[in-house]
Every structure is written in structure tokens, then in C-alpha cells.
Amino acid sequence: MQGLDYTSGSVNRLLIRTAIPMLLASLVNVTTQLVNVFFMGHTSQTVLYVLSLYIPISFVMIAIVEATQLSVQVAVSRSRAEGSPYFTQLFAHMMGSAGVLAIVMGGLVMLLSPLLSWFYAVPSDVRPLFAFYVAGMMAAGVPAVLAAASGAALRGLGRAQAASWNAVGTALLNILLVYWFVSVVGFDLKGIIYANLISSTLSLLISVLILFVRKELVAVRLAFVQRHLIALRQVGIPVFISYCLIFVSTFFFNKIVSHFGEGVVAGFGVGYRIQTMAILPGIVIGSAIGILINHNLQQAHRPRAYESYRRGLMQSFIIYAVISVVIWIWREPLTALLIADPVSRTEAARYLAIVALSYLTMGPMMTTLLTMEQSGRGYQALLLNAVYFLLIITAGWVLTRVFNQVVYFYSVITSVNAASLFCLIPVLRMFKREYAEQPVPGGSVLEGQEVIDGQSYSTQS
């Protein structure tokens, strides 16, 4: 197996070489999501309303995607030296687990869609469209989960560029398909479903083809091996719960703003979608840091693990100093481009006017959470996420009901984002203490033997 050598050379250069291809893919995905909003925002307020209501529901499938790809990335990074037969076994286990989980969770969401319509008080004439869109996106999510897992396997092998070019190409295809289905054929929300099904299936096939061409996947007798799923349990479960927490939280976010009417819900949905896209660079940098850490766990290399986090965090602050200011300055042209309805457009711009500058601290915090999730601290990251969302929901609900103004909810989000700065210093010290100061018992980490969350993780077949 070949690829980048993360155990030597400049940490900054390795972070950049790993993060830039992933960031490029993420930026293309951002463009894809914004293009979807653009097409839907120029159809009708009802379509934009349904799209906004779907935001919290989408985190169910995102939870599976993130849990799977981070688990695959960590497991592959730590088992890279074991060779292609071991990787093939590991890949089969991870893909099988991801597929089953996506089908089960997607089916459950489909069954619960009438309950969701009732909770949001969706008008009776809009409920069939809402139910159809939820069902279609859950079905399209199955190949998307498998494509994400196969792309994560490529990144774990040090082939981030191949994974990113695949993501870029299929994302551009997705944009073209959405344009065709929506603007030419006139499918509205159906067009997004069909475009996602086609592009994610193609992405999965390309990733698997690359693995075969690079001889990472080889003919081998497949058999169940329990230890292949340890990374899924130790990394995947806390990540999955974290994103389920985001689902529950955004579920209540929508409930809070629904008190102020469909136009506010639609506008908030667009503003929040822009925010979701804006935090992707922080996630990408955290993922790149996680790769470097997992390749430098032997005693001689452990200071590089700490240096990876420190330098990556600095890069994140620099990037978000730009992102937060740009979004804040260009909030009105951006929302005017995406939304035709004046009420929704005004609300989206108002949300960004209040919240955008707080991305300066929210982005580096996302980098930190992703790093923690990939270095055996998933449950600590889960706790931080839980506190974050609990504060926003509780304070936002109380203040909006007392003063009957949605801006108090937006202000709470800004305040909690800013307060996250105080969590970064203790985490930085924790990484320094563990990687740069404390020796590993026995002097080194044995070859093929790692520790995840205090438990033995063997990469030997």
C-alpha cells in the first residue's frame, strides 16, 4: 500500500496536502447544496418550506455517513501496514455494517414521517409532498452512505486526492442533474432525489473501481471478524449519537421558529443551511488532523500528533477569520441570489447578520470536536455537543416565548458559539499532556496494536 507518509516531513505541508483535496470536495458539495436551494428558492415558498423542514431529518442519514466514514478512516489508517488482504476484510465489514444501518434507519424515518408532519403542523395540502420528499431522500441516502465509506477508505490509505477528485466530479454531475430535472423537466423536489441517487451511486462505483485498480481490494475469503468492528464501536457510535443529537436539536430549532410562520421557517432554513455549509472547512481540517494523529501513535512520533492538532487549529482560526467576515458582509446579496420570496430572503439575511461573525469560534470548535472523535475521545465530544445544543434550545425557547421575537433565538446561538472559545484551551492542554509530555507504558506502541478510548485495538488479522 502506497500513499502519503504521515510519520515524517513537515506537519503543515501534510495537513495542507491532506486537507486541500478534502476541502475542495467539501466546497463543491457546498456549491451543490446552495444550487439546490437556488433552484428551489425560485419555485415557490411551499417547496422551500418543505426543504427547510427536511433539514433536521437529513441529519439522520448524515449521522450514519459521518459515523461510518470516520470509523473507516480511523480503522484503515491504523491498519495500513497489514496489507491488502486485511484491508479487504475490514472494508467488507464496514460497508456491510453501513448498508444495513442506512436501510434500517431510513425505513424507520419513512414510517415516522406522518408523526413529523403532525409535530410541525404541516398544512394538509403540503403533507403528501413532505412525505414523498422524506421517503425519496432516505432511499437516496443508502448509496450516499456507501459512497462516503468507500471514499473514507481511500483517504485512510493516504489517497485523499483520488477520493476528492471523485467527490468533485460526482458533485458537479449532481448540479447538472438537478438543473436538468428541475429547470428543464420540471420535477421540483423530485429532481433533487433523482440527482442524488444517480450521483452517489456513480461515486460509490468509482471509489470501488479505484480500490481494485490500485490493488487495495483483492480476492480473499470473507469471514466475520469481531475486531474489525471495534473502530465502528469506539469511533462510530459516539459520532452517530452526536449527529442524532444534532437531529433532535434542529428538530426543536424548527419547532421554535415555526411559531413565527412559514416565511420565517423558510428563511431560517436557508440561513441555517448556509451555516451548515460554512462549518465544513472546520470538519475537513479536523478530519485531516485525525489522520495524522492516527499515523503517529508510536512513541517516537507522538509529539507529531500534538503538533498536528496545534497547527491544524491555527489554520482553522485563520480560515474562519475570513469565512465569518465574508458571509457577514455578503449576507444580503447571498440570500437575494438564493431566495426569490422577500419574506424568506429578509429572514435569512437577518439570521446571518446576527450569527455569522460567531463562526470565528464555531469553526475551530468543530475542528476540535472532529479531532477528538477520531482520537478516542468521541464521548467527550458528545458531551460538549450535548451541552451546546441544550443551552441553545433551553434559552432560545424561553426567550422567544417571553419576548415573542425570533431574534432572541438567533442571539442565543451567537452567544453559545462565542462561549465555545473557552473549551479550546483545556483541550489543547489535554492533547499536549497526552502526546507531547506523557510516555506510553512500555516505551512504545507495539506494531499493529493501538488503544482506542482505553481499550485494546488489534489490527492483526
GROMACS .gro file of C-alpha atoms in nm:
model
  461
    1MET     CA    1   0.000   0.000   0.000
    2GLN     CA    2   0.131   0.343  -0.101
    3GLY     CA    3   0.028   0.699  -0.034
    4LEU     CA    4   0.141   0.988   0.183
    5ASP     CA    5   0.386   0.911   0.463
    6TYR     CA    6   0.242   1.090   0.766
    7THR     CA    7   0.523   0.992   1.003
    8SER     CA    8   0.787   1.223   0.852
    9GLY     CA    9   0.817   1.562   0.687
   10SER     CA   10   0.652   1.895   0.754
   11VAL     CA   11   0.331   1.869   0.957
   12ASN     CA   12   0.196   2.186   0.797
   13ARG     CA   13   0.263   2.052   0.450
   14LEU     CA   14   0.099   1.717   0.526
   15LEU     CA   15  -0.206   1.888   0.675
   16ILE     CA   16  -0.238   2.104   0.366
   17ARG     CA   17  -0.184   1.815   0.123
   18THR     CA   18  -0.447   1.612   0.306
   19ALA     CA   19  -0.697   1.888   0.380
   20ILE     CA   20  -0.697   2.076   0.049
   21PRO     CA   21  -0.832   1.789  -0.165
   22MET     CA   22  -1.092   1.715   0.102
   23LEU     CA   23  -1.176   2.085   0.130
   24LEU     CA   24  -1.210   2.109  -0.247
   25ALA     CA   25  -1.459   1.825  -0.239
   26SER     CA   26  -1.643   1.988   0.050
   27LEU     CA   27  -1.659   2.323  -0.129
   28VAL     CA   28  -1.808   2.152  -0.432
   29ASN     CA   29  -2.061   1.985  -0.203
   30VAL     CA   30  -2.137   2.328  -0.054
   31THR     CA   31  -2.198   2.458  -0.404
   32THR     CA   32  -2.423   2.162  -0.473
   33GLN     CA   33  -2.637   2.233  -0.167
   34LEU     CA   34  -2.656   2.605  -0.244
   35VAL     CA   35  -2.751   2.533  -0.605
   36ASN     CA   36  -3.032   2.311  -0.476
   37VAL     CA   37  -3.152   2.596  -0.255
   38PHE     CA   38  -3.126   2.835  -0.554
   39PHE     CA   39  -3.343   2.616  -0.776
   40MET     CA   40  -3.598   2.552  -0.501
   41GLY     CA   41  -3.590   2.914  -0.383
   42HIS     CA   42  -3.706   3.027  -0.726
   43THR     CA   43  -4.002   2.789  -0.747
   44SER     CA   44  -4.241   2.853  -0.459
   45GLN     CA   45  -4.242   2.923  -0.086
   46THR     CA   46  -4.408   2.583  -0.028
   47VAL     CA   47  -4.119   2.395  -0.188
   48LEU     CA   48  -3.867   2.600   0.012
   49TYR     CA   49  -4.077   2.536   0.324
   50VAL     CA   50  -4.057   2.157   0.272
   51LEU     CA   51  -3.685   2.180   0.202
   52SER     CA   52  -3.635   2.370   0.529
   53LEU     CA   53  -3.844   2.123   0.730
   54TYR     CA   54  -3.623   1.842   0.595
   55ILE     CA   55  -3.302   1.992   0.738
   56PRO     CA   56  -3.323   1.822   1.082
   57ILE     CA   57  -3.439   1.495   0.925
   58SER     CA   58  -3.137   1.496   0.694
   59PHE     CA   59  -2.910   1.465   0.997
   60VAL     CA   60  -3.031   1.107   1.049
   61MET     CA   61  -2.858   0.998   0.730
   62ILE     CA   62  -2.571   1.241   0.787
   63ALA     CA   63  -2.519   1.071   1.124
   64ILE     CA   64  -2.471   0.738   0.950
   65VAL     CA   65  -2.245   0.892   0.686
   66GLU     CA   66  -2.018   1.061   0.940
   67ALA     CA   67  -2.009   0.767   1.182
   68THR     CA   68  -1.923   0.527   0.902
   69GLN     CA   69  -1.664   0.733   0.722
   70LEU     CA   70  -1.480   0.838   1.039
   71SER     CA   71  -1.477   0.477   1.162
   72VAL     CA   72  -1.345   0.355   0.827
   73GLN     CA   73  -1.087   0.633   0.811
   74VAL     CA   74  -0.954   0.560   1.161
   75ALA     CA   75  -0.956   0.181   1.119
   76VAL     CA   76  -0.785   0.193   0.779
   77SER     CA   77  -0.525   0.447   0.896
   78ARG     CA   78  -0.431   0.230   1.192
   79SER     CA   79  -0.423  -0.094   0.994
   80ARG     CA   80  -0.248   0.037   0.685
   81ALA     CA   81   0.066  -0.173   0.737
   82GLU     CA   82  -0.129  -0.501   0.748
   83GLY     CA   83  -0.166  -0.524   0.369
   84SER     CA   84  -0.441  -0.567   0.111
   85PRO     CA   85  -0.598  -0.896   0.238
   86TYR     CA   86  -0.661  -0.744   0.581
   87PHE     CA   87  -0.792  -0.421   0.426
   88THR     CA   88  -1.033  -0.618   0.205
   89GLN     CA   89  -1.178  -0.796   0.509
   90LEU     CA   90  -1.204  -0.472   0.702
   91PHE     CA   91  -1.365  -0.288   0.408
   92ALA     CA   92  -1.627  -0.560   0.362
   93HIS     CA   93  -1.723  -0.548   0.729
   94MET     CA   94  -1.753  -0.170   0.732
   95MET     CA   95  -1.954  -0.149   0.408
   96GLY     CA   96  -2.191  -0.422   0.523
   97SER     CA   97  -2.250  -0.252   0.857
   98ALA     CA   98  -2.305   0.086   0.689
   99GLY     CA   99  -2.553  -0.055   0.438
  100VAL     CA  100  -2.762  -0.233   0.700
  101LEU     CA  101  -2.769   0.071   0.927
  102ALA     CA  102  -2.869   0.304   0.642
  103ILE     CA  103  -3.156   0.079   0.531
  104VAL     CA  104  -3.291   0.029   0.884
  105MET     CA  105  -3.272   0.396   0.987
  106GLY     CA  106  -3.407   0.518   0.654
  107GLY     CA  107  -3.705   0.282   0.680
  108LEU     CA  108  -3.774   0.397   1.034
  109VAL     CA  109  -3.777   0.763   0.930
  110MET     CA  110  -4.019   0.682   0.645
  111LEU     CA  111  -4.258   0.516   0.891
  112LEU     CA  112  -4.240   0.816   1.125
  113SER     CA  113  -4.296   1.085   0.859
  114PRO     CA  114  -4.671   1.124   0.945
  115LEU     CA  115  -4.570   1.193   1.306
  116LEU     CA  116  -4.319   1.454   1.186
  117SER     CA  117  -4.589   1.624   0.980
  118TRP     CA  118  -4.811   1.640   1.287
  119PHE     CA  119  -4.533   1.777   1.510
  120TYR     CA  120  -4.453   2.058   1.267
  121ALA     CA  121  -4.823   2.122   1.198
  122VAL     CA  122  -4.758   2.088   0.824
  123PRO     CA  123  -5.066   2.203   0.626
  124SER     CA  124  -5.272   1.911   0.495
  125ASP     CA  125  -5.217   2.004   0.130
  126VAL     CA  126  -4.837   2.005   0.180
  127ARG     CA  127  -4.813   1.674   0.372
  128PRO     CA  128  -4.804   1.442   0.064
  129LEU     CA  129  -4.513   1.639  -0.084
  130PHE     CA  130  -4.331   1.638   0.251
  131ALA     CA  131  -4.378   1.260   0.296
  132PHE     CA  132  -4.263   1.189  -0.061
  133TYR     CA  133  -3.951   1.401  -0.025
  134VAL     CA  134  -3.856   1.239   0.307
  135ALA     CA  135  -3.901   0.888   0.164
  136GLY     CA  136  -3.708   0.969  -0.153
  137MET     CA  137  -3.414   1.125   0.029
  138MET     CA  138  -3.392   0.831   0.271
  139ALA     CA  139  -3.372   0.593  -0.027
  140ALA     CA  140  -3.108   0.811  -0.195
  141GLY     CA  141  -2.914   0.812   0.132
  142VAL     CA  142  -2.826   0.441   0.113
  143PRO     CA  143  -2.581   0.466  -0.182
  144ALA     CA  144  -2.462   0.801  -0.039
  145VAL     CA  145  -2.359   0.628   0.286
  146LEU     CA  146  -2.173   0.354   0.098
  147ALA     CA  147  -2.002   0.611  -0.127
  148ALA     CA  148  -1.886   0.805   0.180
  149ALA     CA  149  -1.745   0.488   0.339
  150SER     CA  150  -1.550   0.393   0.026
  151GLY     CA  151  -1.415   0.748  -0.005
  152ALA     CA  152  -1.304   0.739   0.359
  153ALA     CA  153  -1.119   0.414   0.289
  154LEU     CA  154  -0.924   0.589   0.013
  155ARG     CA  155  -0.834   0.876   0.250
  156GLY     CA  156  -0.728   0.634   0.523
  157LEU     CA  157  -0.492   0.472   0.273
  158GLY     CA  158  -0.334   0.812   0.201
  159ARG     CA  159  -0.518   0.856  -0.129
  160ALA     CA  160  -0.705   1.173  -0.036
  161GLN     CA  161  -0.661   1.323  -0.384
  162ALA     CA  162  -0.830   1.030  -0.558
  163ALA     CA  163  -1.120   1.043  -0.312
  164SER     CA  164  -1.156   1.418  -0.354
  165TRP     CA  165  -1.149   1.419  -0.733
  166ASN     CA  166  -1.418   1.155  -0.728
  167ALA     CA  167  -1.627   1.370  -0.492
  168VAL     CA  168  -1.571   1.681  -0.705
  169GLY     CA  169  -1.666   1.507  -1.029
  170THR     CA  170  -1.982   1.346  -0.897
  171ALA     CA  171  -2.086   1.668  -0.716
  172LEU     CA  172  -2.059   1.862  -1.043
  173LEU     CA  173  -2.267   1.588  -1.206
  174ASN     CA  174  -2.522   1.631  -0.928
  175ILE     CA  175  -2.551   2.004  -1.005
  176LEU     CA  176  -2.606   1.935  -1.375
  177LEU     CA  177  -2.866   1.669  -1.297
  178VAL     CA  178  -3.054   1.898  -1.058
  179TYR     CA  179  -3.058   2.168  -1.326
  180TRP     CA  180  -3.188   1.920  -1.583
  181PHE     CA  181  -3.453   1.759  -1.365
  182VAL     CA  182  -3.575   2.083  -1.203
  183SER     CA  183  -3.537   2.356  -1.466
  184VAL     CA  184  -3.580   2.153  -1.784
  185VAL     CA  185  -3.804   1.861  -1.689
  186GLY     CA  186  -3.987   2.046  -1.410
  187PHE     CA  187  -3.961   1.784  -1.133
  188ASP     CA  188  -3.907   2.029  -0.841
  189LEU     CA  189  -3.814   1.826  -0.530
  190LYS     CA  190  -3.820   1.501  -0.728
  191GLY     CA  191  -3.524   1.634  -0.923
  192ILE     CA  192  -3.306   1.651  -0.611
  193ILE     CA  193  -3.394   1.291  -0.523
  194TYR     CA  194  -3.312   1.156  -0.869
  195ALA     CA  195  -2.991   1.358  -0.892
  196ASN     CA  196  -2.870   1.231  -0.553
  197LEU     CA  197  -2.948   0.869  -0.640
  198ILE     CA  198  -2.755   0.883  -0.967
  199SER     CA  199  -2.451   1.082  -0.846
  200SER     CA  200  -2.400   0.889  -0.520
  201THR     CA  201  -2.429   0.552  -0.692
  202LEU     CA  202  -2.171   0.659  -0.951
  203SER     CA  203  -1.940   0.788  -0.675
  204LEU     CA  204  -1.959   0.450  -0.499
  205LEU     CA  205  -1.874   0.262  -0.818
  206ILE     CA  206  -1.577   0.490  -0.894
  207SER     CA  207  -1.430   0.454  -0.543
  208VAL     CA  208  -1.456   0.075  -0.552
  209LEU     CA  209  -1.301   0.074  -0.901
  210ILE     CA  210  -1.006   0.283  -0.777
  211LEU     CA  211  -0.952   0.040  -0.489
  212PHE     CA  212  -0.945  -0.252  -0.731
  213VAL     CA  213  -0.718  -0.076  -0.983
  214ARG     CA  214  -0.475   0.021  -0.705
  215LYS     CA  215  -0.488  -0.341  -0.584
  216GLU     CA  216  -0.608  -0.240  -0.240
  217LEU     CA  217  -0.905  -0.474  -0.279
  218VAL     CA  218  -0.801  -0.830  -0.359
  219ALA     CA  219  -0.971  -1.167  -0.383
  220VAL     CA  220  -0.992  -1.307  -0.033
  221ARG     CA  221  -1.223  -1.537   0.159
  222LEU     CA  222  -1.454  -1.321   0.367
  223ALA     CA  223  -1.538  -1.423   0.721
  224PHE     CA  224  -1.681  -1.237   1.018
  225VAL     CA  225  -1.409  -1.096   1.246
  226GLN     CA  226  -1.539  -0.913   1.550
  227ARG     CA  227  -1.235  -0.692   1.599
  228HIS     CA  228  -1.296  -0.532   1.258
  229LEU     CA  229  -1.592  -0.356   1.413
  230ILE     CA  230  -1.408  -0.216   1.716
  231ALA     CA  231  -1.337   0.117   1.544
  232LEU     CA  232  -1.701   0.130   1.441
  233ARG     CA  233  -1.800   0.086   1.805
  234GLN     CA  234  -1.543   0.318   1.961
  235VAL     CA  235  -1.547   0.591   1.696
  236GLY     CA  236  -1.871   0.537   1.506
  237ILE     CA  237  -2.117   0.512   1.794
  238PRO     CA  238  -2.030   0.843   1.964
  239VAL     CA  239  -2.020   1.018   1.625
  240PHE     CA  240  -2.354   0.867   1.532
  241ILE     CA  241  -2.506   0.976   1.862
  242SER     CA  242  -2.359   1.324   1.816
  243TYR     CA  243  -2.533   1.366   1.481
  244CYS     CA  244  -2.854   1.217   1.618
  245LEU     CA  245  -2.824   1.486   1.882
  246ILE     CA  246  -2.798   1.743   1.603
  247PHE     CA  247  -3.112   1.588   1.451
  248VAL     CA  248  -3.303   1.626   1.777
  249SER     CA  249  -3.167   1.977   1.827
  250THR     CA  250  -3.251   2.107   1.480
  251PHE     CA  251  -3.586   1.934   1.521
  252PHE     CA  252  -3.653   2.169   1.813
  253PHE     CA  253  -3.486   2.461   1.633
  254ASN     CA  254  -3.752   2.432   1.363
  255LYS     CA  255  -4.022   2.400   1.630
  256ILE     CA  256  -3.903   2.723   1.792
  257VAL     CA  257  -3.911   2.923   1.467
  258SER     CA  258  -4.232   2.760   1.338
  259HIS     CA  259  -4.414   2.972   1.596
  260PHE     CA  260  -4.343   3.272   1.370
  261GLY     CA  261  -4.486   3.138   1.040
  262GLU     CA  262  -4.385   2.963   0.716
  263GLY     CA  263  -4.180   3.259   0.586
  264VAL     CA  264  -3.961   3.264   0.896
  265VAL     CA  265  -3.920   2.885   0.885
  266ALA     CA  266  -3.813   2.901   0.519
  267GLY     CA  267  -3.574   3.192   0.579
  268PHE     CA  268  -3.421   3.035   0.889
  269GLY     CA  269  -3.382   2.708   0.698
  270VAL     CA  270  -3.178   2.877   0.426
  271GLY     CA  271  -2.966   3.068   0.678
  272TYR     CA  272  -2.904   2.755   0.880
  273ARG     CA  273  -2.816   2.560   0.565
  274ILE     CA  274  -2.557   2.826   0.479
  275GLN     CA  275  -2.420   2.785   0.832
  276THR     CA  276  -2.407   2.407   0.795
  277MET     CA  277  -2.210   2.450   0.475
  278ALA     CA  278  -1.980   2.711   0.636
  279ILE     CA  279  -1.860   2.471   0.907
  280LEU     CA  280  -1.740   2.213   0.654
  281PRO     CA  281  -1.382   2.352   0.636
  282GLY     CA  282  -1.355   2.307   1.013
  283ILE     CA  283  -1.473   1.948   0.980
  284VAL     CA  284  -1.225   1.883   0.698
  285ILE     CA  285  -0.931   2.022   0.896
  286GLY     CA  286  -1.031   1.814   1.199
  287SER     CA  287  -1.050   1.505   0.979
  288ALA     CA  288  -0.703   1.575   0.836
  289ILE     CA  289  -0.564   1.619   1.189
  290GLY     CA  290  -0.722   1.288   1.288
  291ILE     CA  291  -0.546   1.110   1.002
  292LEU     CA  292  -0.207   1.249   1.109
  293ILE     CA  293  -0.267   1.160   1.474
  294ASN     CA  294  -0.363   0.802   1.392
  295HIS     CA  295  -0.047   0.759   1.184
  296ASN     CA  296   0.178   0.891   1.463
  297LEU     CA  297   0.080   0.695   1.774
  298GLN     CA  298   0.413   0.518   1.822
  299GLN     CA  299   0.622   0.670   2.099
  300ALA     CA  300   0.885   0.820   1.867
  301HIS     CA  301   0.619   1.002   1.666
  302ARG     CA  302   0.371   1.109   1.935
  303PRO     CA  303   0.492   1.473   1.955
  304ARG     CA  304   0.390   1.499   1.589
  305ALA     CA  305   0.037   1.405   1.692
  306TYR     CA  306   0.017   1.704   1.927
  307GLU     CA  307   0.183   1.931   1.671
  308SER     CA  308  -0.077   1.821   1.414
  309TYR     CA  309  -0.361   1.941   1.635
  310ARG     CA  310  -0.189   2.267   1.733
  311ARG     CA  311  -0.103   2.366   1.378
  312GLY     CA  312  -0.438   2.250   1.241
  313LEU     CA  313  -0.621   2.460   1.500
  314MET     CA  314  -0.421   2.767   1.397
  315GLN     CA  315  -0.511   2.703   1.033
  316SER     CA  316  -0.876   2.675   1.130
  317PHE     CA  317  -0.875   3.013   1.307
  318ILE     CA  318  -0.717   3.179   1.004
  319ILE     CA  319  -0.971   3.031   0.763
  320TYR     CA  320  -1.268   3.124   0.981
  321ALA     CA  321  -1.149   3.478   1.028
  322VAL     CA  322  -1.210   3.509   0.654
  323ILE     CA  323  -1.528   3.298   0.631
  324SER     CA  324  -1.714   3.473   0.911
  325VAL     CA  325  -1.642   3.823   0.776
  326VAL     CA  326  -1.720   3.732   0.415
  327ILE     CA  327  -2.058   3.577   0.500
  328TRP     CA  328  -2.148   3.869   0.726
  329ILE     CA  329  -2.061   4.132   0.463
  330TRP     CA  330  -2.221   3.947   0.170
  331ARG     CA  331  -2.527   3.813   0.356
  332GLU     CA  332  -2.783   4.019   0.164
  333PRO     CA  333  -2.650   3.954  -0.190
  334LEU     CA  334  -2.610   3.586  -0.100
  335THR     CA  335  -2.965   3.543   0.029
  336ALA     CA  336  -3.106   3.754  -0.257
  337LEU     CA  337  -2.935   3.521  -0.503
  338LEU     CA  338  -3.076   3.209  -0.336
  339ILE     CA  339  -3.432   3.316  -0.249
  340ALA     CA  340  -3.699   3.492  -0.453
  341ASP     CA  341  -3.960   3.527  -0.177
  342PRO     CA  342  -3.897   3.863   0.000
  343VAL     CA  343  -4.012   3.750   0.347
  344SER     CA  344  -3.788   3.440   0.348
  345ARG     CA  345  -3.498   3.636   0.200
  346THR     CA  346  -3.518   3.903   0.469
  347GLU     CA  347  -3.531   3.643   0.746
  348ALA     CA  348  -3.229   3.452   0.613
  349ALA     CA  349  -3.028   3.775   0.592
  350ARG     CA  350  -3.132   3.870   0.946
  351TYR     CA  351  -3.018   3.532   1.078
  352LEU     CA  352  -2.675   3.569   0.916
  353ALA     CA  353  -2.642   3.930   1.033
  354ILE     CA  354  -2.670   3.811   1.393
  355VAL     CA  355  -2.486   3.478   1.379
  356ALA     CA  356  -2.223   3.490   1.102
  357LEU     CA  357  -1.940   3.659   1.295
  358SER     CA  358  -1.958   3.389   1.565
  359TYR     CA  359  -1.831   3.136   1.308
  360LEU     CA  360  -1.484   3.260   1.405
  361THR     CA  361  -1.505   3.042   1.718
  362MET     CA  362  -1.758   2.784   1.600
  363GLY     CA  363  -1.533   2.667   1.313
  364PRO     CA  364  -1.224   2.592   1.527
  365MET     CA  365  -1.453   2.420   1.779
  366MET     CA  366  -1.579   2.191   1.502
  367THR     CA  367  -1.215   2.118   1.412
  368THR     CA  368  -1.153   2.024   1.774
  369LEU     CA  369  -1.461   1.802   1.801
  370LEU     CA  370  -1.366   1.610   1.484
  371THR     CA  371  -1.013   1.563   1.615
  372MET     CA  372  -1.146   1.433   1.947
  373GLU     CA  373  -1.383   1.192   1.773
  374GLN     CA  374  -1.100   1.039   1.570
  375SER     CA  375  -0.856   1.010   1.860
  376GLY     CA  376  -1.062   0.801   2.102
  377ARG     CA  377  -1.244   1.091   2.271
  378GLY     CA  378  -1.577   1.057   2.099
  379TYR     CA  379  -1.782   1.050   2.416
  380GLN     CA  380  -1.614   1.367   2.545
  381ALA     CA  381  -1.700   1.536   2.215
  382LEU     CA  382  -2.055   1.404   2.252
  383LEU     CA  383  -2.082   1.566   2.595
  384LEU     CA  384  -1.966   1.902   2.459
  385ASN     CA  385  -2.219   1.876   2.176
  386ALA     CA  386  -2.497   1.792   2.422
  387VAL     CA  387  -2.421   2.093   2.640
  388TYR     CA  388  -2.401   2.320   2.333
  389PHE     CA  389  -2.742   2.223   2.195
  390LEU     CA  390  -2.913   2.204   2.534
  391LEU     CA  391  -2.812   2.562   2.610
  392ILE     CA  392  -2.940   2.687   2.274
  393ILE     CA  393  -3.272   2.501   2.290
  394THR     CA  394  -3.349   2.592   2.651
  395ALA     CA  395  -3.253   2.959   2.636
  396GLY     CA  396  -3.391   3.003   2.283
  397TRP     CA  397  -3.728   2.851   2.371
  398VAL     CA  398  -3.769   3.058   2.688
  399LEU     CA  399  -3.662   3.391   2.538
  400THR     CA  400  -3.871   3.360   2.220
  401ARG     CA  401  -4.180   3.272   2.420
  402VAL     CA  402  -4.128   3.554   2.671
  403PHE     CA  403  -4.048   3.830   2.418
  404ASN     CA  404  -4.223   3.678   2.112
  405GLN     CA  405  -3.930   3.771   1.884
  406VAL     CA  406  -3.723   3.519   1.689
  407VAL     CA  407  -3.410   3.737   1.707
  408TYR     CA  408  -3.359   3.629   2.068
  409PHE     CA  409  -3.314   3.271   1.943
  410TYR     CA  410  -3.053   3.386   1.692
  411SER     CA  411  -2.873   3.582   1.963
  412VAL     CA  412  -2.856   3.274   2.185
  413ILE     CA  413  -2.687   3.080   1.903
  414THR     CA  414  -2.431   3.359   1.864
  415SER     CA  415  -2.359   3.373   2.238
  416VAL     CA  416  -2.309   2.997   2.273
  417ASN     CA  417  -2.084   2.991   1.964
  418ALA     CA  418  -1.867   3.266   2.115
  419ALA     CA  419  -1.851   3.087   2.452
  420SER     CA  420  -1.709   2.774   2.284
  421LEU     CA  421  -1.373   2.955   2.275
  422PHE     CA  422  -1.329   2.872   2.644
  423CYS     CA  423  -1.337   2.499   2.566
  424LEU     CA  424  -1.040   2.511   2.328
  425ILE     CA  425  -0.763   2.590   2.579
  426PRO     CA  426  -0.831   2.287   2.806
  427VAL     CA  427  -0.847   2.058   2.501
  428LEU     CA  428  -0.516   2.194   2.369
  429ARG     CA  429  -0.355   2.124   2.706
  430MET     CA  430  -0.505   1.776   2.711
  431PHE     CA  431  -0.352   1.687   2.374
  432LYS     CA  432  -0.016   1.832   2.479
  433ARG     CA  433  -0.016   1.635   2.804
  434GLU     CA  434  -0.105   1.307   2.635
  435TYR     CA  435   0.105   1.323   2.320
  436ALA     CA  436   0.395   1.558   2.390
  437GLU     CA  437   0.464   1.502   2.759
  438GLN     CA  438   0.349   1.159   2.880
  439PRO     CA  439   0.532   0.846   2.761
  440VAL     CA  440   0.337   0.539   2.658
  441PRO     CA  441   0.362   0.250   2.908
  442GLY     CA  442   0.629   0.011   2.790
  443GLY     CA  443   0.806   0.279   2.589
  444SER     CA  444   0.618   0.248   2.261
  445VAL     CA  445   0.300   0.138   2.095
  446LEU     CA  446   0.351  -0.211   1.962
  447GLU     CA  447   0.329  -0.258   1.588
  448GLY     CA  448  -0.028  -0.340   1.491
  449GLN     CA  449  -0.156  -0.257   1.838
  450GLU     CA  450  -0.336   0.068   1.921
  451VAL     CA  451  -0.552   0.193   2.203
  452ILE     CA  452  -0.889   0.349   2.136
  453ASP     CA  453  -1.069   0.500   2.431
  454GLY     CA  454  -0.873   0.295   2.679
  455GLN     CA  455  -0.941  -0.039   2.506
  456SER     CA  456  -0.708  -0.262   2.312
  457TYR     CA  457  -0.749  -0.239   1.936
  458SER     CA  458  -0.563  -0.506   1.742
  459THR     CA  459  -0.503  -0.462   1.374
  460GLN     CA  460  -0.362  -0.809   1.328
  461SER     CA  461  -0.565  -1.048   1.116
   0.00000   0.00000   0.00000
